Amino acid sequence: MAVQHNPDVTTTGGTRARQHRRAWLVVALLCLFMLINFADKVVVGLAGVDLIRDLGIDAQQFGIVQSSFFWLFACGSIVGGVLMGRVPARWLLAGAAAIWVVSLLPVIWTASFGVLIAARVLLGFAEGPAAAMATSAVHTWFPADKRAIPTSIVTAGAGIGPLIAAPVLTAVIVNYSWHAAFAVLAIAGSTWVAAWLLLGKEGTESTGEPGPRAGDPTDDVPVRTLLRTGTIIGILVLFFVSYCNVALKVSWMPMYLREGLGYDATAVGQLSTLPYLGTAVFLVLAGIASRMMTKRGVSNRVARGVFPIALVFFSGLSTIAFASMDRGPLQMVLIVIGASLASGGWGVAFTAVSDVVPPRRRGTVMGIIVAVYSIGGVIAPLVLGGLVNAASTPGAGYASGFTMLGVLLVVGALIALPLINPDRDRRAIAAHARTTSDPVGIER
């Protein structure tokens, strides 16, 4: 008997295979996007000693430089959130990365405190919505129940970036100058823009359980209502304290290793990579672990709430511990754990946002989340700079600052624990969408 082939099935299978390959190509490009994003952030910390010497500034002024990156970060996050869904991802992400490149150019030729601050402010504005834009874009390629791993891979670019950049940029700084390091980053950013314009775009996957479906009644739930859910409030708290940790890791960790602990420049370039390596590993492992929990029927409250909260909690305990220890291998292990565990659950927690927030509102809500947690990036570098400047020794100032950070992480995790519950809040939002008599509350 002759076997009949259905050309429609073959065509559909081929289309799905191409879509699958394209989806993972986009994941790779967005991972590179986050990689360059964080490499841009860490370059000032790596060049800190030379930069302070050449500009004739003190530790508190260096804290201002690092804090300035976040001055318009929140504004950029909100602007980016508004533009998401209105401007195609191909043009929006390429435009943001192009502004990164423009912000780096003046620092290549100028050694001025004012120019450096202006450049960092512009860079912060353009990088503000980066995480939300990358997350929103990758979510358009995968159904809700399969987003944890690709989201974590994209977010892991934030850890891989400094992991690659720290030794490379340190070598450039040592052998050439800190200006040359900015030139290397400008070239990398320009190359990514070209690649994204050629290969990157949005996907068509905006449906799939357990998240809200595109076009359903929850699409019209006001943003203010979504922001009042326990899950979003808990994520705001969790991300705020975690971002204080990220900001100090990016802005002060190289200086802490060199001034506070006495490592030389070459050792700092190598040791600075370890927290980012830990972050990249924990991000991917957290995504895999969360996905396994979901497949085994574990609730979203545990898989996407309690799990990332626990990572932040233990990050705080590790930070408190290493701040009170002398230099050595054990302290370095705790530094890596403290600096990376808090970031490990970010991809998973961002997935919880998509569980609760309808696709139409997702970009705006993610932009607001980034805007709120970025305030930690403004405050944390300034506080640590002031503590270092006022302390009897730099080491004492760093110890006080990192102890405060550890306590903040522990407290933030405990506050978030009863709040984050995606399943509960999704049901509440659905109930609100069916109710027309209560335009601002979530449920009666």
Tab-separated table of C-alpha atoms in Angstrom:
chain	number	residue	atom	x	y	z
A	1	MET	CA	0.000	0.000	0.000
A	2	ALA	CA	1.382	3.428	-0.932
A	3	VAL	CA	1.997	5.839	1.909
A	4	GLN	CA	0.418	9.237	1.347
A	5	HIS	CA	2.242	12.281	2.640
A	6	ASN	CA	0.370	15.334	3.811
A	7	PRO	CA	2.227	18.397	2.466
A	8	ASP	CA	0.466	20.650	4.962
A	9	VAL	CA	1.873	18.641	7.890
A	10	THR	CA	5.370	18.747	6.387
A	11	THR	CA	5.129	22.475	5.779
A	12	THR	CA	3.825	23.107	9.283
A	13	GLY	CA	6.633	21.020	10.796
A	14	GLY	CA	9.241	22.895	8.768
A	15	THR	CA	7.791	26.248	9.788
A	16	ARG	CA	7.818	25.269	13.452
A	17	ALA	CA	11.438	24.115	13.208
A	18	ARG	CA	12.447	27.430	11.622
A	19	GLN	CA	10.535	29.347	14.282
A	20	HIS	CA	12.224	27.300	16.994
A	21	ARG	CA	15.687	28.024	15.577
A	22	ARG	CA	14.842	31.711	15.190
A	23	ALA	CA	13.577	31.867	18.755
A	24	TRP	CA	16.885	30.586	20.143
A	25	LEU	CA	18.863	32.881	17.823
A	26	VAL	CA	16.923	35.795	19.344
A	27	VAL	CA	17.690	34.433	22.823
A	28	ALA	CA	21.407	34.447	21.934
A	29	LEU	CA	21.250	38.015	20.582
A	30	LEU	CA	19.372	39.250	23.637
A	31	CYS	CA	21.885	37.510	25.897
A	32	LEU	CA	24.609	39.474	24.053
A	33	PHE	CA	22.494	42.610	24.503
A	34	MET	CA	22.539	42.129	28.269
A	35	LEU	CA	26.217	41.154	28.144
A	36	ILE	CA	27.198	44.478	26.561
A	37	ASN	CA	24.781	46.294	28.853
A	38	PHE	CA	26.600	45.115	31.975
A	39	ALA	CA	30.053	45.460	30.456
A	40	ASP	CA	29.227	49.159	29.982
A	41	LYS	CA	28.271	49.339	33.656
A	42	VAL	CA	31.414	47.754	35.120
A	43	VAL	CA	34.056	49.636	33.128
A	44	VAL	CA	34.159	52.610	35.537
A	45	GLY	CA	34.648	50.318	38.528
A	46	LEU	CA	37.482	48.491	36.778
A	47	ALA	CA	39.147	51.783	35.894
A	48	GLY	CA	38.419	53.258	39.332
A	49	VAL	CA	41.955	53.678	40.691
A	50	ASP	CA	43.336	55.191	37.464
A	51	LEU	CA	40.231	57.286	36.965
A	52	ILE	CA	40.362	58.732	40.502
A	53	ARG	CA	44.032	59.580	39.989
A	54	ASP	CA	43.583	61.215	36.562
A	55	LEU	CA	40.477	63.185	37.533
A	56	GLY	CA	41.806	64.158	40.981
A	57	ILE	CA	38.666	63.063	42.851
A	58	ASP	CA	38.078	61.270	46.177
A	59	ALA	CA	36.004	58.215	47.135
A	60	GLN	CA	32.825	60.212	47.715
A	61	GLN	CA	33.099	61.874	44.289
A	62	PHE	CA	33.727	58.467	42.743
A	63	GLY	CA	30.496	57.349	44.426
A	64	ILE	CA	28.758	60.274	42.706
A	65	VAL	CA	30.124	59.121	39.334
A	66	GLN	CA	28.802	55.618	39.938
A	67	SER	CA	25.479	56.903	41.252
A	68	SER	CA	25.045	59.258	38.259
A	69	PHE	CA	24.512	56.263	36.011
A	70	PHE	CA	21.187	55.727	37.798
A	71	TRP	CA	19.971	59.345	37.955
A	72	LEU	CA	17.829	59.015	34.814
A	73	PHE	CA	17.699	55.222	34.857
A	74	ALA	CA	14.120	55.282	36.132
A	75	CYS	CA	13.058	57.854	33.530
A	76	GLY	CA	14.556	55.713	30.795
A	77	SER	CA	12.751	52.668	32.188
A	78	ILE	CA	9.394	54.425	32.061
A	79	VAL	CA	9.991	55.830	28.568
A	80	GLY	CA	11.107	52.414	27.359
A	81	GLY	CA	8.079	50.782	28.972
A	82	VAL	CA	5.743	53.187	27.175
A	83	LEU	CA	7.473	52.556	23.833
A	84	MET	CA	7.362	48.763	24.215
A	85	GLY	CA	4.374	47.499	22.276
A	86	ARG	CA	4.252	50.713	20.249
A	87	VAL	CA	7.649	50.482	18.547
A	88	PRO	CA	8.800	47.159	17.046
A	89	ALA	CA	11.486	45.442	19.112
A	90	ARG	CA	13.879	45.471	16.139
A	91	TRP	CA	14.021	49.274	16.142
A	92	LEU	CA	13.548	49.862	19.862
A	93	LEU	CA	16.438	47.687	21.036
A	94	ALA	CA	18.717	48.850	18.217
A	95	GLY	CA	17.973	52.483	19.093
A	96	ALA	CA	18.719	51.926	22.777
A	97	ALA	CA	22.041	50.206	22.042
A	98	ALA	CA	22.985	52.974	19.579
A	99	ILE	CA	22.546	55.545	22.358
A	100	TRP	CA	24.856	53.441	24.543
A	101	VAL	CA	27.526	53.777	21.870
A	102	VAL	CA	27.014	57.549	21.591
A	103	SER	CA	27.360	57.953	25.366
A	104	LEU	CA	30.731	56.165	25.342
A	105	LEU	CA	32.329	58.279	22.621
A	106	PRO	CA	33.116	61.497	24.602
A	107	VAL	CA	34.936	59.544	27.325
A	108	ILE	CA	37.313	58.058	24.753
A	109	TRP	CA	38.959	61.460	24.239
A	110	THR	CA	38.114	63.473	27.369
A	111	ALA	CA	39.304	63.275	30.993
A	112	SER	CA	36.761	65.549	32.664
A	113	PHE	CA	34.694	64.897	35.766
A	114	GLY	CA	31.687	66.755	34.293
A	115	VAL	CA	31.862	65.015	30.902
A	116	LEU	CA	32.161	61.627	32.602
A	117	ILE	CA	29.066	62.279	34.702
A	118	ALA	CA	27.080	63.524	31.684
A	119	ALA	CA	28.093	60.440	29.698
A	120	ARG	CA	27.084	58.095	32.527
A	121	VAL	CA	23.732	59.847	32.945
A	122	LEU	CA	22.971	59.401	29.219
A	123	LEU	CA	24.119	55.775	29.327
A	124	GLY	CA	21.927	55.108	32.364
A	125	PHE	CA	18.900	56.646	30.648
A	126	ALA	CA	19.387	54.439	27.584
A	127	GLU	CA	20.137	51.301	29.601
A	128	GLY	CA	17.243	51.828	32.032
A	129	PRO	CA	14.692	49.810	30.040
A	130	ALA	CA	17.225	47.234	28.765
A	131	ALA	CA	16.228	44.368	31.064
A	132	ALA	CA	12.505	44.963	30.578
A	133	MET	CA	12.876	45.282	26.794
A	134	ALA	CA	14.960	42.114	26.516
A	135	THR	CA	12.589	40.177	28.783
A	136	SER	CA	9.497	41.405	26.966
A	137	ALA	CA	11.032	40.540	23.580
A	138	VAL	CA	12.062	37.009	24.576
A	139	HIS	CA	8.594	36.348	26.018
A	140	THR	CA	7.084	36.886	22.543
A	141	TRP	CA	8.922	33.761	21.312
A	142	PHE	CA	7.900	31.250	24.019
A	143	PRO	CA	4.616	30.215	25.669
A	144	ALA	CA	4.279	31.098	29.346
A	145	ASP	CA	5.092	27.615	30.680
A	146	LYS	CA	8.382	27.503	28.720
A	147	ARG	CA	9.735	30.985	29.438
A	148	ALA	CA	11.766	30.358	32.591
A	149	ILE	CA	14.864	28.904	30.879
A	150	PRO	CA	15.147	31.356	27.929
A	151	THR	CA	14.431	34.284	30.251
A	152	SER	CA	17.142	33.119	32.620
A	153	ILE	CA	19.603	32.705	29.731
A	154	VAL	CA	18.926	36.254	28.560
A	155	THR	CA	19.259	37.584	32.091
A	156	ALA	CA	22.448	35.547	32.484
A	157	GLY	CA	24.012	37.862	29.912
A	158	ALA	CA	24.222	40.354	32.766
A	159	GLY	CA	26.579	37.962	34.509
A	160	ILE	CA	28.457	36.811	31.440
A	161	GLY	CA	29.133	40.421	30.367
A	162	PRO	CA	31.396	41.376	33.260
A	163	LEU	CA	32.803	37.832	33.317
A	164	ILE	CA	34.221	38.431	29.845
A	165	ALA	CA	34.677	42.173	30.167
A	166	ALA	CA	36.571	42.286	33.474
A	167	PRO	CA	39.791	40.544	32.353
A	168	VAL	CA	39.636	41.982	28.821
A	169	LEU	CA	39.007	45.574	29.904
A	170	THR	CA	41.523	45.296	32.750
A	171	ALA	CA	44.180	44.196	30.247
A	172	VAL	CA	43.262	47.125	27.992
A	173	ILE	CA	43.423	49.554	30.926
A	174	VAL	CA	46.772	48.212	32.186
A	175	ASN	CA	48.422	48.059	28.745
A	176	TYR	CA	46.836	51.130	27.159
A	177	SER	CA	44.486	53.382	29.167
A	178	TRP	CA	41.017	53.540	30.625
A	179	HIS	CA	39.992	55.621	27.587
A	180	ALA	CA	40.822	52.650	25.333
A	181	ALA	CA	38.463	50.457	27.374
A	182	PHE	CA	35.563	52.764	26.487
A	183	ALA	CA	36.562	52.529	22.805
A	184	VAL	CA	36.413	48.709	22.939
A	185	LEU	CA	32.894	48.881	24.375
A	186	ALA	CA	31.776	51.345	21.694
A	187	ILE	CA	32.947	48.948	18.969
A	188	ALA	CA	31.156	46.021	20.638
A	189	GLY	CA	27.922	47.998	20.914
A	190	SER	CA	28.045	49.086	17.266
A	191	THR	CA	28.578	45.486	16.148
A	192	TRP	CA	25.560	44.298	18.153
A	193	VAL	CA	23.307	46.987	16.648
A	194	ALA	CA	24.198	45.817	13.140
A	195	ALA	CA	23.584	42.148	14.027
A	196	TRP	CA	20.226	42.880	15.690
A	197	LEU	CA	18.950	44.955	12.767
A	198	LEU	CA	19.839	42.073	10.464
A	199	LEU	CA	18.576	39.123	12.541
A	200	GLY	CA	16.421	40.289	15.461
A	201	LYS	CA	12.671	40.778	15.700
A	202	GLU	CA	9.637	40.021	17.885
A	203	GLY	CA	7.946	36.654	17.949
A	204	THR	CA	4.240	35.877	17.785
A	205	GLU	CA	3.855	33.839	20.986
A	206	SER	CA	1.838	35.841	23.503
A	207	THR	CA	-0.492	33.100	24.707
A	208	GLY	CA	-0.245	29.936	26.726
A	209	GLU	CA	-1.017	28.973	30.283
A	210	PRO	CA	-0.556	29.895	33.026
A	211	GLY	CA	-0.237	33.566	32.062
A	212	PRO	CA	-3.035	35.843	30.809
A	213	ARG	CA	-3.996	35.460	27.151
A	214	ALA	CA	-3.664	38.284	24.624
A	215	GLY	CA	-7.063	39.788	23.817
A	216	ASP	CA	-8.819	38.489	26.937
A	217	PRO	CA	-10.703	40.855	29.293
A	218	THR	CA	-7.693	41.281	31.585
A	219	ASP	CA	-5.982	43.290	28.828
A	220	ASP	CA	-8.073	46.266	29.930
A	221	VAL	CA	-7.236	46.066	33.647
A	222	PRO	CA	-5.639	49.430	34.608
A	223	VAL	CA	-1.917	49.504	35.304
A	224	ARG	CA	-2.569	51.003	38.750
A	225	THR	CA	-4.627	47.927	39.623
A	226	LEU	CA	-1.872	45.566	38.521
A	227	LEU	CA	0.680	47.499	40.576
A	228	ARG	CA	-1.435	46.953	43.699
A	229	THR	CA	-1.296	43.169	43.518
A	230	GLY	CA	0.775	41.449	46.169
A	231	THR	CA	2.969	39.752	43.571
A	232	ILE	CA	4.031	42.997	41.903
A	233	ILE	CA	4.576	44.749	45.252
A	234	GLY	CA	6.645	41.799	46.488
A	235	ILE	CA	8.718	41.759	43.306
A	236	LEU	CA	9.325	45.508	43.639
A	237	VAL	CA	10.695	44.972	47.152
A	238	LEU	CA	12.748	41.937	46.151
A	239	PHE	CA	14.207	43.644	43.085
A	240	PHE	CA	14.968	46.870	44.969
A	241	VAL	CA	17.137	45.159	47.586
A	242	SER	CA	18.675	42.887	44.948
A	243	TYR	CA	19.563	45.865	42.792
A	244	CYS	CA	21.330	47.552	45.687
A	245	ASN	CA	23.465	44.417	45.653
A	246	VAL	CA	23.954	44.585	41.874
A	247	ALA	CA	24.844	48.288	42.004
A	248	LEU	CA	27.552	47.766	44.620
A	249	LYS	CA	28.904	44.729	42.783
A	250	VAL	CA	29.158	46.756	39.574
A	251	SER	CA	30.356	50.059	41.002
A	252	TRP	CA	32.446	49.181	44.074
A	253	MET	CA	33.475	45.519	44.011
A	254	PRO	CA	36.753	46.097	42.076
A	255	MET	CA	37.617	48.991	44.397
A	256	TYR	CA	36.742	46.858	47.444
A	257	LEU	CA	39.020	44.066	46.266
A	258	ARG	CA	41.861	46.500	45.589
A	259	GLU	CA	41.560	49.146	48.329
A	260	GLY	CA	39.665	47.238	50.999
A	261	LEU	CA	41.332	43.837	50.678
A	262	GLY	CA	44.673	44.759	49.107
A	263	TYR	CA	44.661	42.709	45.874
A	264	ASP	CA	46.725	44.118	42.974
A	265	ALA	CA	45.239	45.327	39.669
A	266	THR	CA	45.803	42.064	37.781
A	267	ALA	CA	44.306	39.964	40.572
A	268	VAL	CA	41.318	42.321	40.768
A	269	GLY	CA	40.700	41.879	37.029
A	270	GLN	CA	40.608	38.118	37.541
A	271	LEU	CA	38.738	37.965	40.859
A	272	SER	CA	36.132	40.480	39.670
A	273	THR	CA	34.925	37.892	37.169
A	274	LEU	CA	34.006	35.339	39.831
A	275	PRO	CA	30.800	37.014	41.131
A	276	TYR	CA	29.588	37.398	37.548
A	277	LEU	CA	30.424	33.804	36.728
A	278	GLY	CA	28.431	32.814	39.793
A	279	THR	CA	25.546	35.025	38.662
A	280	ALA	CA	25.473	33.496	35.177
A	281	VAL	CA	25.554	29.958	36.586
A	282	PHE	CA	22.901	30.594	39.232
A	283	LEU	CA	20.622	32.342	36.716
A	284	VAL	CA	20.610	29.374	34.363
A	285	LEU	CA	20.354	26.815	37.185
A	286	ALA	CA	17.514	28.787	38.762
A	287	GLY	CA	15.642	28.815	35.461
A	288	ILE	CA	16.100	25.043	35.063
A	289	ALA	CA	15.096	24.394	38.677
A	290	SER	CA	11.975	26.553	38.364
A	291	ARG	CA	11.000	24.800	35.127
A	292	MET	CA	11.439	21.377	36.765
A	293	MET	CA	9.283	22.462	39.698
A	294	THR	CA	6.543	23.608	37.317
A	295	LYS	CA	6.634	20.349	35.339
A	296	ARG	CA	6.279	18.392	38.573
A	297	GLY	CA	3.191	20.330	39.584
A	298	VAL	CA	4.769	22.666	42.138
A	299	SER	CA	2.732	25.853	42.480
A	300	ASN	CA	3.896	29.088	40.886
A	301	ARG	CA	3.983	30.627	44.362
A	302	VAL	CA	6.812	28.245	45.253
A	303	ALA	CA	8.523	27.891	41.856
A	304	ARG	CA	8.472	31.595	40.999
A	305	GLY	CA	8.044	33.237	44.399
A	306	VAL	CA	9.442	31.372	47.391
A	307	PHE	CA	12.376	30.025	45.373
A	308	PRO	CA	13.857	33.403	44.246
A	309	ILE	CA	13.069	34.873	47.670
A	310	ALA	CA	15.161	32.136	49.296
A	311	LEU	CA	18.064	32.974	46.986
A	312	VAL	CA	17.963	36.625	48.069
A	313	PHE	CA	17.739	35.637	51.736
A	314	PHE	CA	20.841	33.438	51.609
A	315	SER	CA	22.642	36.072	49.557
A	316	GLY	CA	22.090	38.462	52.467
A	317	LEU	CA	23.463	35.990	54.997
A	318	SER	CA	26.572	35.421	52.850
A	319	THR	CA	27.107	39.182	52.490
A	320	ILE	CA	26.935	39.723	56.249
A	321	ALA	CA	29.433	36.887	56.727
A	322	PHE	CA	32.079	38.009	54.210
A	323	ALA	CA	31.950	41.621	55.436
A	324	SER	CA	33.279	40.493	58.831
A	325	MET	CA	36.033	38.180	57.547
A	326	ASP	CA	39.680	38.629	56.632
A	327	ARG	CA	40.928	38.142	53.089
A	328	GLY	CA	41.201	34.530	51.977
A	329	PRO	CA	39.631	31.737	49.871
A	330	LEU	CA	36.614	31.263	52.164
A	331	GLN	CA	35.852	34.965	52.104
A	332	MET	CA	36.073	34.957	48.290
A	333	VAL	CA	33.624	32.060	48.107
A	334	LEU	CA	31.165	33.989	50.290
A	335	ILE	CA	31.675	37.141	48.190
A	336	VAL	CA	30.735	35.160	45.087
A	337	ILE	CA	27.687	33.630	46.786
A	338	GLY	CA	26.570	36.944	48.261
A	339	ALA	CA	27.000	38.820	44.987
A	340	SER	CA	25.418	36.206	42.718
A	341	LEU	CA	22.603	34.421	44.573
A	342	ALA	CA	20.477	37.582	44.792
A	343	SER	CA	20.605	37.922	41.010
A	344	GLY	CA	20.072	34.200	40.432
A	345	GLY	CA	16.305	34.375	40.768
A	346	TRP	CA	15.758	37.428	38.585
A	347	GLY	CA	14.774	35.535	35.447
A	348	VAL	CA	12.390	33.369	37.454
A	349	ALA	CA	10.854	36.344	39.255
A	350	PHE	CA	10.449	38.248	35.980
A	351	THR	CA	8.530	35.224	34.688
A	352	ALA	CA	6.143	35.666	37.608
A	353	VAL	CA	5.392	39.163	36.296
A	354	SER	CA	4.214	37.651	32.994
A	355	ASP	CA	2.082	35.175	34.943
A	356	VAL	CA	0.149	38.057	36.468
A	357	VAL	CA	0.296	40.930	33.984
A	358	PRO	CA	-1.633	40.741	30.661
A	359	PRO	CA	0.498	41.015	27.485
A	360	ARG	CA	-0.874	44.446	26.613
A	361	ARG	CA	0.249	45.902	29.965
A	362	ARG	CA	3.442	43.895	30.356
A	363	GLY	CA	5.909	46.384	28.867
A	364	THR	CA	4.569	49.278	30.949
A	365	VAL	CA	4.551	47.300	34.203
A	366	MET	CA	8.046	45.919	33.600
A	367	GLY	CA	9.269	49.435	32.855
A	368	ILE	CA	7.817	50.693	36.142
A	369	ILE	CA	9.376	47.783	38.041
A	370	VAL	CA	12.789	48.630	36.585
A	371	ALA	CA	12.252	52.318	37.388
A	372	VAL	CA	11.484	51.558	41.044
A	373	TYR	CA	14.295	49.113	41.683
A	374	SER	CA	16.801	51.377	39.915
A	375	ILE	CA	16.466	53.803	42.837
A	376	GLY	CA	18.611	51.304	44.726
A	377	GLY	CA	21.306	51.941	42.145
A	378	VAL	CA	21.247	55.659	42.968
A	379	ILE	CA	21.350	55.232	46.735
A	380	ALA	CA	23.692	52.279	47.307
A	381	PRO	CA	26.871	53.639	45.612
A	382	LEU	CA	26.465	57.014	47.339
A	383	VAL	CA	26.003	55.447	50.771
A	384	LEU	CA	29.033	53.185	50.399
A	385	GLY	CA	31.153	56.049	49.052
A	386	GLY	CA	30.229	58.168	52.060
A	387	LEU	CA	31.014	55.337	54.475
A	388	VAL	CA	34.417	54.698	52.888
A	389	ASN	CA	35.248	58.409	52.911
A	390	ALA	CA	34.248	58.846	56.567
A	391	ALA	CA	35.816	55.650	57.959
A	392	SER	CA	39.211	55.483	59.647
A	393	THR	CA	40.372	53.061	56.930
A	394	PRO	CA	38.848	52.075	53.582
A	395	GLY	CA	38.525	48.488	54.835
A	396	ALA	CA	36.383	49.585	57.778
A	397	GLY	CA	34.127	51.626	55.491
A	398	TYR	CA	33.619	48.717	53.112
A	399	ALA	CA	32.878	46.335	56.009
A	400	SER	CA	30.162	48.638	57.355
A	401	GLY	CA	28.641	49.143	53.924
A	402	PHE	CA	28.457	45.471	52.980
A	403	THR	CA	27.071	44.536	56.411
A	404	MET	CA	24.255	47.033	55.868
A	405	LEU	CA	23.654	45.542	52.426
A	406	GLY	CA	23.391	42.018	53.848
A	407	VAL	CA	20.827	43.082	56.429
A	408	LEU	CA	18.827	44.868	53.708
A	409	LEU	CA	18.742	41.716	51.567
A	410	VAL	CA	17.510	39.557	54.453
A	411	VAL	CA	14.794	42.045	55.447
A	412	GLY	CA	13.667	42.509	51.832
A	413	ALA	CA	13.312	38.756	51.346
A	414	LEU	CA	11.212	38.426	54.500
A	415	ILE	CA	8.923	41.280	53.391
A	416	ALA	CA	8.437	39.758	49.927
A	417	LEU	CA	7.670	36.251	51.192
A	418	PRO	CA	3.962	36.691	52.036
A	419	LEU	CA	3.333	38.984	49.058
A	420	ILE	CA	4.421	37.064	45.932
A	421	ASN	CA	1.691	34.646	44.826
A	422	PRO	CA	1.123	34.665	41.031
A	423	ASP	CA	-1.782	32.165	41.004
A	424	ARG	CA	-3.752	34.082	43.624
A	425	ASP	CA	-3.247	37.438	41.914
A	426	ARG	CA	-4.016	36.123	38.426
A	427	ARG	CA	-7.372	34.879	39.706
A	428	ALA	CA	-7.998	38.206	41.403
A	429	ILE	CA	-7.210	40.135	38.218
A	430	ALA	CA	-9.513	37.865	36.192
A	431	ALA	CA	-12.289	38.443	38.745
A	432	HIS	CA	-11.724	42.185	38.543
A	433	ALA	CA	-11.901	42.082	34.735
A	434	ARG	CA	-15.359	40.441	34.972
A	435	THR	CA	-16.598	43.047	37.422
A	436	THR	CA	-17.679	46.434	36.094
A	437	SER	CA	-19.020	47.884	39.341
A	438	ASP	CA	-15.576	48.168	41.011
A	439	PRO	CA	-13.307	50.068	38.567
A	440	VAL	CA	-10.263	50.402	40.836
A	441	GLY	CA	-10.248	47.477	43.268
A	442	ILE	CA	-8.958	44.046	42.445
A	443	GLU	CA	-11.673	42.039	44.112
A	444	ARG	CA	-14.499	42.561	46.565
